[in-house]
Structures are given as structure tokens and as C-alpha cells.
Amino acid sequence: MLDIQDFRGNRTVRLLPRCAEMFKELRSGGVVLESAFCGQHCPSNYVVNADLELPFVKLPLDKFAENVRCLLVDHNGSLPLASFPLCYAHRFEPLLDHDDGIPLEHFISCIKDVQIIMCDGAIKKVQFMNTIGTLNGVDTTVCSENNDVQQRLQQFSREVLDLLKQQSPHCRLPVSKFVSSYHQYFSRQCRVADYGYTKIIDLLMAISKTIQILGNGNKRIITLSHRSQVKRFTNDLVRMLKNKPQRSIHISDIPREY
């Protein structure tokens, strides 16, 4: 598809003629290709980071959620994730990067009526939630018609959950290290074909109710989904309260007890 050439000490990349013709046919046929960035707030020569490196933020969720909804309304219901920080800064204030903050992509997924989907061309977009059982372009309601495979997939989901809980301090694991970490923790290989898939990334995306895949490219990271984190915190809190004589605790004491 691409042709890389050296010209006077510089390397240039161009589309092969047959691919250029293909894109011309798509445009002439009225096919609209998804843009990787927002045309309203980004210059035409804007370069999207291939690894989708976004800031780690520290903001009140309720205020952030309100701002995101306003931003989506301004963008007709959806906008590319890669240029989200620019659009947000244009409408509100810059999203500062904090070492101890929450990954922006994960923080967006915590908003109940907003979702992040994978469009054609591996472009992630933020949009209002208007579909059921779909995340990153994969149907998560049905993984296989085979009950045996379905049961194995549910077991795999629980195993990944246990594995991520061991990743200190934020339950995050690079996708590139998943296979080796799985092997080390469970003392067996992760056989993707046993679950009806051919690629590890497709298998991981099939359990999106349990985990979330942050970023793109070689720096993708697996973490617990917001749903899994809330469930985990709830279980921990109930266990904590059961150990208290009055079955109660001051909210200010939770961080210390936790």
C-alpha cells in the first residue's frame, strides 16, 4: 500500500498508484472516510499520535461528564478521541497531565451515557451511547454459538480480572506483556484458538465488560473496566464494613482503612 523511498538523504512515503486509485474511487462513490481528528479545532496538517498518548487527568467526574456532553452536542454527537484534548481545551480549559491522575480514555468511559467505539481505520471516537453490546466495533453480547467456548471465555474473563488485580499499583498491564504475564501467573500458555479467536487483541476486546484497552499501537494497555472497578471497590467496602462493630465507618477514614 505504501512506497518508502530515499530522496537526497530524506525518506518519503507515498501511496502506491493502485491504492491511490482505490481512494479516488471511494471518494467518487460518495464513501466518507472517518477522520482521525476534529476538523473544527485542528489544523489541516494536524498529526495524530499513532500510540494515542493522552493525558492523565484529575477532575471532578460530575463536572467533567457535563462538559463532555456539551462537547459532544457541539460536535453533532461524536468526535475523534485523538483530538479530544484540543477540542476540550477550546471549549473549556486545557486538560493538564498528572502523574497520579486517571487515564483520559478511561475517565471518559466512566460517564454513563458516553462510550468510546472503534471505527473503520482503527480510529477511536467518543460518542453518546446509542448501541447495546458494542464496544470497539466488536459485538460483546455474543462471542460464540458454542456453549463450551462461551464458558471458556467467561473463565478467561475471570482469569484476566485476577491477573490485573496483581498489577500494582493501578491494575494496568501493557498488551505486549500480556501473554508472558499470563503464562507466568497461571503456569500455562494462553491458547487464543480455544476461545474461538485467532488474535490475542480480538480475544481481549471480546471481554470488554471486564477490561478496557487504552491507547493504540504498540503502547496499548489493559486495565479494569469502570464496571469492574466499581464492583471490586463495592466488594472491598462491604468486607471492610463487616469487620466494624457498628457496621459503619466515617467516609474520611475509608482511605486509611482501605
mmCIF file of C-alpha atoms in Angstrom:
data_model
loop_
_atom_site.group_PDB
_atom_site.id
_atom_site.type_symbol
_atom_site.label_atom_id
_atom_site.label_comp_id
_atom_site.label_asym_id
_atom_site.label_seq_id
_atom_site.Cartn_x
_atom_site.Cartn_y
_atom_site.Cartn_z
ATOM 1 C CA MET A 1 0.000 0.000 0.000
ATOM 2 C CA LEU A 2 2.877 2.380 0.836
ATOM 3 C CA ASP A 3 6.104 3.055 -1.011
ATOM 4 C CA ILE A 4 9.077 4.333 1.035
ATOM 5 C CA GLN A 5 11.929 5.965 -0.891
ATOM 6 C CA ASP A 6 15.156 7.813 -0.074
ATOM 7 C CA PHE A 7 15.474 11.190 -1.770
ATOM 8 C CA ARG A 8 18.566 13.344 -1.152
ATOM 9 C CA GLY A 9 19.026 11.967 2.328
ATOM 10 C CA ASN A 10 15.336 12.208 3.244
ATOM 11 C CA ARG A 11 12.864 9.346 3.341
ATOM 12 C CA THR A 12 9.472 9.912 1.732
ATOM 13 C CA VAL A 13 6.293 7.876 1.937
ATOM 14 C CA ARG A 14 3.636 7.784 -0.774
ATOM 15 C CA LEU A 15 0.630 5.689 -1.669
ATOM 16 C CA LEU A 16 1.168 3.115 -4.367
ATOM 17 C CA PRO A 17 -0.679 4.029 -7.594
ATOM 18 C CA ARG A 18 -3.231 1.229 -7.217
ATOM 19 C CA CYS A 19 -4.065 2.369 -3.678
ATOM 20 C CA ALA A 20 -4.352 5.990 -4.747
ATOM 21 C CA GLU A 21 -6.839 4.927 -7.419
ATOM 22 C CA MET A 22 -8.798 2.963 -4.839
ATOM 23 C CA PHE A 23 -9.193 6.028 -2.621
ATOM 24 C CA LYS A 24 -10.253 8.099 -5.623
ATOM 25 C CA GLU A 25 -12.960 5.553 -6.404
ATOM 26 C CA LEU A 26 -14.157 5.636 -2.804
ATOM 27 C CA ARG A 27 -14.419 9.414 -2.839
ATOM 28 C CA SER A 28 -16.154 9.471 -6.209
ATOM 29 C CA GLY A 29 -18.611 6.847 -4.974
ATOM 30 C CA GLY A 30 -19.672 9.023 -2.077
ATOM 31 C CA VAL A 31 -17.919 6.943 0.586
ATOM 32 C CA VAL A 32 -16.957 9.133 3.544
ATOM 33 C CA LEU A 33 -13.787 8.063 5.328
ATOM 34 C CA GLU A 34 -13.582 8.646 9.074
ATOM 35 C CA SER A 35 -11.283 11.478 10.062
ATOM 36 C CA ALA A 36 -8.685 10.781 12.738
ATOM 37 C CA PHE A 37 -9.041 14.290 14.177
ATOM 38 C CA CYS A 38 -11.590 17.060 14.574
ATOM 39 C CA GLY A 39 -11.821 19.388 11.595
ATOM 40 C CA GLN A 40 -13.267 22.207 13.709
ATOM 41 C CA HIS A 41 -10.389 22.657 16.125
ATOM 42 C CA CYS A 42 -7.380 21.004 14.458
ATOM 43 C CA PRO A 43 -5.326 22.402 11.569
ATOM 44 C CA SER A 44 -5.388 20.503 8.287
ATOM 45 C CA ASN A 45 -1.796 19.353 8.840
ATOM 46 C CA TYR A 46 -2.513 18.024 12.344
ATOM 47 C CA VAL A 47 -0.533 14.844 13.069
ATOM 48 C CA VAL A 48 -2.230 12.167 15.171
ATOM 49 C CA ASN A 49 -0.026 10.298 17.620
ATOM 50 C CA ALA A 50 -0.009 6.673 16.451
ATOM 51 C CA ASP A 51 0.098 5.389 20.038
ATOM 52 C CA LEU A 52 -2.759 7.687 21.123
ATOM 53 C CA GLU A 53 -0.920 9.039 24.152
ATOM 54 C CA LEU A 54 -3.450 11.048 26.157
ATOM 55 C CA PRO A 55 -3.066 12.916 29.465
ATOM 56 C CA PHE A 56 -3.741 11.535 32.928
ATOM 57 C CA VAL A 57 -6.328 13.858 34.435
ATOM 58 C CA LYS A 58 -7.589 14.836 37.891
ATOM 59 C CA LEU A 59 -11.061 16.353 37.633
ATOM 60 C CA PRO A 60 -14.426 16.011 39.401
ATOM 61 C CA LEU A 61 -16.310 13.362 37.419
ATOM 62 C CA ASP A 62 -19.702 15.094 37.541
ATOM 63 C CA LYS A 63 -18.343 18.370 36.151
ATOM 64 C CA PHE A 64 -16.218 16.574 33.560
ATOM 65 C CA ALA A 65 -19.211 14.486 32.443
ATOM 66 C CA GLU A 66 -21.305 17.627 31.990
ATOM 67 C CA ASN A 67 -18.552 19.217 29.907
ATOM 68 C CA VAL A 68 -18.137 16.111 27.744
ATOM 69 C CA ARG A 69 -21.859 16.041 26.983
ATOM 70 C CA CYS A 70 -21.746 19.703 25.952
ATOM 71 C CA LEU A 71 -18.713 18.980 23.796
ATOM 72 C CA LEU A 72 -20.464 16.090 22.053
ATOM 73 C CA VAL A 73 -23.501 18.250 21.351
ATOM 74 C CA ASP A 74 -21.182 20.819 19.742
ATOM 75 C CA HIS A 75 -19.734 18.032 17.560
ATOM 76 C CA ASN A 76 -23.059 16.524 16.475
ATOM 77 C CA GLY A 77 -22.789 13.630 18.902
ATOM 78 C CA SER A 78 -19.273 12.296 18.289
ATOM 79 C CA LEU A 79 -15.639 13.325 17.932
ATOM 80 C CA PRO A 80 -12.290 11.551 17.453
ATOM 81 C CA LEU A 81 -10.593 10.570 20.696
ATOM 82 C CA ALA A 82 -7.149 11.567 19.393
ATOM 83 C CA SER A 83 -8.082 15.259 19.231
ATOM 84 C CA PHE A 84 -10.372 15.245 22.282
ATOM 85 C CA PRO A 85 -7.895 17.233 24.457
ATOM 86 C CA LEU A 86 -7.701 20.012 21.844
ATOM 87 C CA CYS A 87 -11.470 20.224 21.481
ATOM 88 C CA TYR A 88 -11.945 20.200 25.253
ATOM 89 C CA ALA A 89 -9.347 22.946 25.735
ATOM 90 C CA HIS A 90 -11.008 25.072 23.055
ATOM 91 C CA ARG A 91 -14.418 24.799 24.757
ATOM 92 C CA PHE A 92 -13.377 24.714 28.425
ATOM 93 C CA GLU A 93 -9.826 24.562 29.819
ATOM 94 C CA PRO A 94 -6.670 22.562 28.979
ATOM 95 C CA LEU A 95 -6.517 19.024 30.347
ATOM 96 C CA LEU A 96 -3.373 19.000 32.466
ATOM 97 C CA ASP A 97 -1.294 15.844 32.719
ATOM 98 C CA HIS A 98 -0.817 14.458 36.253
ATOM 99 C CA ASP A 99 1.483 11.594 37.201
ATOM 100 C CA ASP A 100 -1.094 10.330 39.697
ATOM 101 C CA GLY A 101 -4.111 11.087 37.520
ATOM 102 C CA ILE A 102 -6.606 8.866 35.690
ATOM 103 C CA PRO A 103 -6.060 7.968 32.013
ATOM 104 C CA LEU A 104 -8.299 10.277 29.997
ATOM 105 C CA GLU A 105 -9.660 7.427 27.881
ATOM 106 C CA HIS A 106 -10.694 5.518 30.998
ATOM 107 C CA PHE A 107 -12.147 8.638 32.631
ATOM 108 C CA ILE A 108 -14.372 9.239 29.601
ATOM 109 C CA SER A 109 -15.626 5.646 29.800
ATOM 110 C CA CYS A 110 -16.816 6.320 33.372
ATOM 111 C CA ILE A 111 -19.579 8.590 32.021
ATOM 112 C CA LYS A 112 -22.790 6.560 31.903
ATOM 113 C CA ASP A 113 -24.259 7.795 28.619
ATOM 114 C CA VAL A 114 -20.972 8.134 26.717
ATOM 115 C CA GLN A 115 -18.923 5.426 25.033
ATOM 116 C CA ILE A 116 -15.709 5.022 23.060
ATOM 117 C CA ILE A 117 -16.029 2.972 19.881
ATOM 118 C CA MET A 118 -13.584 1.774 17.248
ATOM 119 C CA CYS A 119 -14.495 2.982 13.758
ATOM 120 C CA ASP A 120 -13.193 1.920 10.362
ATOM 121 C CA GLY A 121 -9.495 2.539 10.055
ATOM 122 C CA ALA A 122 -8.866 1.771 13.756
ATOM 123 C CA ILE A 123 -9.997 5.257 14.764
ATOM 124 C CA LYS A 124 -11.413 5.615 18.265
ATOM 125 C CA LYS A 125 -14.325 8.002 18.645
ATOM 126 C CA VAL A 126 -16.176 9.399 21.646
ATOM 127 C CA GLN A 127 -19.934 9.434 21.199
ATOM 128 C CA PHE A 128 -23.228 9.252 23.012
ATOM 129 C CA MET A 129 -24.203 5.704 23.896
ATOM 130 C CA ASN A 130 -26.815 4.647 21.373
ATOM 131 C CA THR A 131 -25.957 0.991 20.822
ATOM 132 C CA ILE A 132 -26.200 -2.086 23.024
ATOM 133 C CA GLY A 133 -23.460 -4.645 23.467
ATOM 134 C CA THR A 134 -20.980 -2.954 21.145
ATOM 135 C CA LEU A 135 -17.566 -1.639 22.082
ATOM 136 C CA ASN A 136 -14.541 -1.009 19.879
ATOM 137 C CA GLY A 137 -16.542 -2.340 16.942
ATOM 138 C CA VAL A 138 -16.927 -5.800 18.479
ATOM 139 C CA ASP A 139 -20.235 -7.364 19.471
ATOM 140 C CA THR A 140 -19.787 -8.271 23.130
ATOM 141 C CA THR A 141 -23.176 -9.883 23.641
ATOM 142 C CA VAL A 142 -22.421 -12.981 21.604
ATOM 143 C CA CYS A 143 -18.903 -14.354 21.279
ATOM 144 C CA SER A 144 -19.723 -17.808 20.024
ATOM 145 C CA GLU A 145 -22.705 -20.034 19.472
ATOM 146 C CA ASN A 146 -20.789 -22.851 21.077
ATOM 147 C CA ASN A 147 -21.683 -23.065 24.778
ATOM 148 C CA ASP A 148 -18.386 -24.721 25.601
ATOM 149 C CA VAL A 149 -16.423 -21.870 24.030
ATOM 150 C CA GLN A 150 -18.674 -19.358 25.769
ATOM 151 C CA GLN A 151 -17.952 -20.919 29.147
ATOM 152 C CA ARG A 152 -14.220 -20.900 28.471
ATOM 153 C CA LEU A 153 -14.449 -17.234 27.523
ATOM 154 C CA GLN A 154 -16.175 -16.437 30.811
ATOM 155 C CA GLN A 155 -13.445 -18.318 32.655
ATOM 156 C CA PHE A 156 -10.816 -16.382 30.708
ATOM 157 C CA SER A 157 -12.514 -13.139 31.709
ATOM 158 C CA ARG A 158 -12.228 -14.092 35.386
ATOM 159 C CA GLU A 159 -8.582 -15.047 34.924
ATOM 160 C CA VAL A 160 -7.725 -11.721 33.302
ATOM 161 C CA LEU A 161 -9.505 -9.960 36.150
ATOM 162 C CA ASP A 162 -7.369 -11.836 38.696
ATOM 163 C CA LEU A 163 -4.217 -11.117 36.710
ATOM 164 C CA LEU A 164 -4.898 -7.385 36.525
ATOM 165 C CA LYS A 165 -5.588 -7.205 40.249
ATOM 166 C CA GLN A 166 -1.992 -8.325 40.798
ATOM 167 C CA GLN A 167 -0.585 -5.454 38.737
ATOM 168 C CA SER A 168 0.396 -2.778 41.239
ATOM 169 C CA PRO A 169 -0.426 -0.046 41.767
ATOM 170 C CA HIS A 170 -3.091 0.715 39.142
ATOM 171 C CA CYS A 171 -4.157 -2.684 37.739
ATOM 172 C CA ARG A 172 -2.622 -1.913 34.346
ATOM 173 C CA LEU A 173 -0.698 -4.215 32.039
ATOM 174 C CA PRO A 174 0.763 -3.498 28.572
ATOM 175 C CA VAL A 175 -0.834 -5.648 25.883
ATOM 176 C CA SER A 176 2.666 -6.550 24.696
ATOM 177 C CA LYS A 177 3.356 -8.210 28.065
ATOM 178 C CA PHE A 178 0.015 -9.947 28.499
ATOM 179 C CA VAL A 179 0.961 -13.362 27.075
ATOM 180 C CA SER A 180 4.145 -13.655 29.138
ATOM 181 C CA SER A 181 2.415 -12.372 32.290
ATOM 182 C CA TYR A 182 -0.456 -14.802 31.805
ATOM 183 C CA HIS A 183 1.984 -17.684 31.383
ATOM 184 C CA GLN A 184 3.946 -16.684 34.466
ATOM 185 C CA TYR A 185 0.872 -16.207 36.672
ATOM 186 C CA PHE A 186 -1.141 -19.279 35.629
ATOM 187 C CA SER A 187 1.788 -21.521 34.606
ATOM 188 C CA ARG A 188 0.219 -22.290 31.238
ATOM 189 C CA GLN A 189 0.039 -20.797 27.778
ATOM 190 C CA CYS A 190 -2.840 -18.601 26.661
ATOM 191 C CA ARG A 191 -4.246 -20.517 23.678
ATOM 192 C CA VAL A 192 -6.287 -17.974 21.727
ATOM 193 C CA ALA A 193 -7.848 -20.610 19.457
ATOM 194 C CA ASP A 194 -9.501 -22.292 22.458
ATOM 195 C CA TYR A 195 -11.814 -19.288 22.725
ATOM 196 C CA GLY A 196 -12.696 -19.051 19.034
ATOM 197 C CA TYR A 197 -10.245 -16.296 18.078
ATOM 198 C CA THR A 198 -7.025 -16.034 16.093
ATOM 199 C CA LYS A 199 -5.501 -12.874 17.621
ATOM 200 C CA ILE A 200 -4.916 -12.048 21.266
ATOM 201 C CA ILE A 201 -6.163 -8.476 20.808
ATOM 202 C CA ASP A 202 -9.504 -9.738 19.439
ATOM 203 C CA LEU A 203 -9.833 -12.090 22.402
ATOM 204 C CA LEU A 204 -9.185 -9.268 24.853
ATOM 205 C CA MET A 205 -11.668 -6.985 23.107
ATOM 206 C CA ALA A 206 -14.308 -9.702 23.456
ATOM 207 C CA ILE A 207 -14.299 -9.293 27.254
ATOM 208 C CA SER A 208 -14.779 -5.519 27.224
ATOM 209 C CA LYS A 209 -17.249 -5.708 30.110
ATOM 210 C CA THR A 210 -14.352 -6.797 32.315
ATOM 211 C CA ILE A 211 -11.399 -4.908 30.872
ATOM 212 C CA GLN A 212 -10.652 -1.800 28.855
ATOM 213 C CA ILE A 213 -7.872 -1.397 26.299
ATOM 214 C CA LEU A 214 -6.323 2.055 26.446
ATOM 215 C CA GLY A 215 -4.359 3.672 23.641
ATOM 216 C CA ASN A 216 -3.356 2.353 20.235
ATOM 217 C CA GLY A 217 -0.411 0.741 18.525
ATOM 218 C CA ASN A 218 2.478 -0.747 20.463
ATOM 219 C CA LYS A 219 1.641 1.081 23.691
ATOM 220 C CA ARG A 220 -1.836 -0.323 24.282
ATOM 221 C CA ILE A 221 -2.560 -1.012 27.930
ATOM 222 C CA ILE A 222 -5.104 -3.324 29.550
ATOM 223 C CA THR A 223 -6.870 -2.154 32.680
ATOM 224 C CA LEU A 224 -10.042 -2.956 34.584
ATOM 225 C CA SER A 225 -13.199 -1.506 33.090
ATOM 226 C CA HIS A 226 -15.093 1.072 35.118
ATOM 227 C CA ARG A 227 -17.760 -1.538 35.796
ATOM 228 C CA SER A 228 -15.173 -3.992 37.172
ATOM 229 C CA GLN A 229 -13.539 -1.325 39.302
ATOM 230 C CA VAL A 230 -16.838 -0.258 40.865
ATOM 231 C CA LYS A 231 -17.723 -3.881 41.596
ATOM 232 C CA ARG A 232 -14.306 -4.501 43.118
ATOM 233 C CA PHE A 233 -14.489 -1.385 45.313
ATOM 234 C CA THR A 234 -18.014 -2.305 46.439
ATOM 235 C CA ASN A 235 -16.891 -5.785 47.492
ATOM 236 C CA ASP A 236 -13.898 -4.358 49.351
ATOM 237 C CA LEU A 237 -16.078 -1.791 51.103
ATOM 238 C CA VAL A 238 -18.612 -4.416 52.202
ATOM 239 C CA ARG A 239 -15.791 -6.591 53.536
ATOM 240 C CA MET A 240 -14.411 -3.595 55.425
ATOM 241 C CA LEU A 241 -17.783 -2.765 56.985
ATOM 242 C CA LYS A 242 -18.324 -6.348 58.116
ATOM 243 C CA ASN A 243 -15.195 -6.064 60.254
ATOM 244 C CA LYS A 244 -16.503 -2.974 62.054
ATOM 245 C CA PRO A 245 -18.511 -3.405 65.294
ATOM 246 C CA GLN A 246 -21.178 -0.914 64.232
ATOM 247 C CA ARG A 247 -21.039 -1.946 60.562
ATOM 248 C CA SER A 248 -20.216 1.674 59.774
ATOM 249 C CA ILE A 249 -17.223 3.877 59.089
ATOM 250 C CA HIS A 250 -16.606 7.583 58.583
ATOM 251 C CA ILE A 251 -16.046 8.431 54.941
ATOM 252 C CA SER A 252 -12.870 10.312 55.868
ATOM 253 C CA ASP A 253 -11.469 7.078 57.360
ATOM 254 C CA ILE A 254 -12.001 4.958 54.234
ATOM 255 C CA PRO A 255 -8.638 5.794 52.559
ATOM 256 C CA ARG A 256 -6.712 4.847 55.705
ATOM 257 C CA GLU A 257 -8.705 1.658 56.319
ATOM 258 C CA TYR A 258 -8.621 0.701 52.662
#
